[in-house]
Coordinates of C-alpha atoms in Angstrom, one line a residue:
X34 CA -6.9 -10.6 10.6
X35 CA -6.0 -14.2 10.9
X36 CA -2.7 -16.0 9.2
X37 CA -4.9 -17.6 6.8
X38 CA -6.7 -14.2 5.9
X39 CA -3.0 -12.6 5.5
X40 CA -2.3 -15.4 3.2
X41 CA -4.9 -15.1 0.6
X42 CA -4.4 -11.5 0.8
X43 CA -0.7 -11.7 -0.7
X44 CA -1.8 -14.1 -3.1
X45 CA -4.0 -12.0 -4.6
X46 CA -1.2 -9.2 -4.3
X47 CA 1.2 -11.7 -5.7
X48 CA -1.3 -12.2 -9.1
X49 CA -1.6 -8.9 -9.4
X50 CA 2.1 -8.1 -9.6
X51 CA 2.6 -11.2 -12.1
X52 CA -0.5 -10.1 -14.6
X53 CA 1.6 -6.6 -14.3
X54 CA 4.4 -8.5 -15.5
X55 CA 3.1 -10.1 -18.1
X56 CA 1.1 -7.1 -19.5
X57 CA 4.2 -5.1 -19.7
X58 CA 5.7 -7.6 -22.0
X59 CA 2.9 -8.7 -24.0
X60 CA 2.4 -4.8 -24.6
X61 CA 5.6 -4.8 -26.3
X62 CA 4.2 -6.7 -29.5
X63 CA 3.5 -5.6 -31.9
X64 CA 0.1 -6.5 -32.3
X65 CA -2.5 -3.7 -31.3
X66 CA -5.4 -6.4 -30.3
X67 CA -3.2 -7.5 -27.8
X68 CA -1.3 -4.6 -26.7
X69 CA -4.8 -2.8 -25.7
X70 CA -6.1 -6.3 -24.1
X71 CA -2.7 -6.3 -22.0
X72 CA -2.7 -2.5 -21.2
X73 CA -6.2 -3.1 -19.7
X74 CA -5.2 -5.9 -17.7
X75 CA -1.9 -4.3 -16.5
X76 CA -4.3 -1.0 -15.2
X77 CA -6.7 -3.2 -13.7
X78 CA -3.0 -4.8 -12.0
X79 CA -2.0 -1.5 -10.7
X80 CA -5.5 -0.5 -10.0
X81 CA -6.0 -3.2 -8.0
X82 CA -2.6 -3.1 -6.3
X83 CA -3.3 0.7 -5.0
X84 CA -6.8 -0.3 -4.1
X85 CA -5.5 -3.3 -1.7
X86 CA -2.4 -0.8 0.0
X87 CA -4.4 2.2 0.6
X88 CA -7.7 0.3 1.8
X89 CA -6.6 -1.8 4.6
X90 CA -9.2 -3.3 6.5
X91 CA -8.4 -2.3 10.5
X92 CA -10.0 -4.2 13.5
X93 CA -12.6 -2.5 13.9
X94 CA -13.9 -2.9 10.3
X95 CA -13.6 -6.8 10.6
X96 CA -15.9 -8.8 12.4
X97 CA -14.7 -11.5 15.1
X98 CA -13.5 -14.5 13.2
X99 CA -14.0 -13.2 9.5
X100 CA -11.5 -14.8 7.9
X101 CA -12.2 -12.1 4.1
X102 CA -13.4 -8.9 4.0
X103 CA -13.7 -8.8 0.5
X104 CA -16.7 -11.4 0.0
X105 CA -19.2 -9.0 1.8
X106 CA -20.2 -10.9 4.5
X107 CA -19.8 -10.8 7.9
X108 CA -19.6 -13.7 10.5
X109 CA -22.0 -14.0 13.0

């Protein structure tokens, strides 16, 4: 995996962490509407988060200069 691959990578990770964020406080209101809405986005956070640390794409499952695994396609 190239720098450029390991950068978009932590961006995603890095708005995951932030929607987290924010759903924890906008949970906190006291309106329902929002507090389910920002429940569902901070699961699909987490969910997200745990999907991205315990599915690490290796070497072997990347082709030669694929820069993203997640767009489905391969180079080549």
């Amino acid at each position: 995996m190239d720098d450029a691959a390991r950068l978009r990578r932590t961006v995603r990770r890095c708005t995951a962490l932030v929607l987290f964020g924010l759903a924890l406080v906008t949970g906190s209101l006291d309106n329902r509407t929002t507090a389910a809405v920002a429940v569902a986005v901070g699961f699909g956070a987490v969910l997200y988060l745990v999907a991205s640390f315990v599915f690490v794409p290796t070497a072997e499952t990347l082709a030669v200069g694929d820069d993203d695994a997640d767009d489905g396609t391969r180079a080549g």
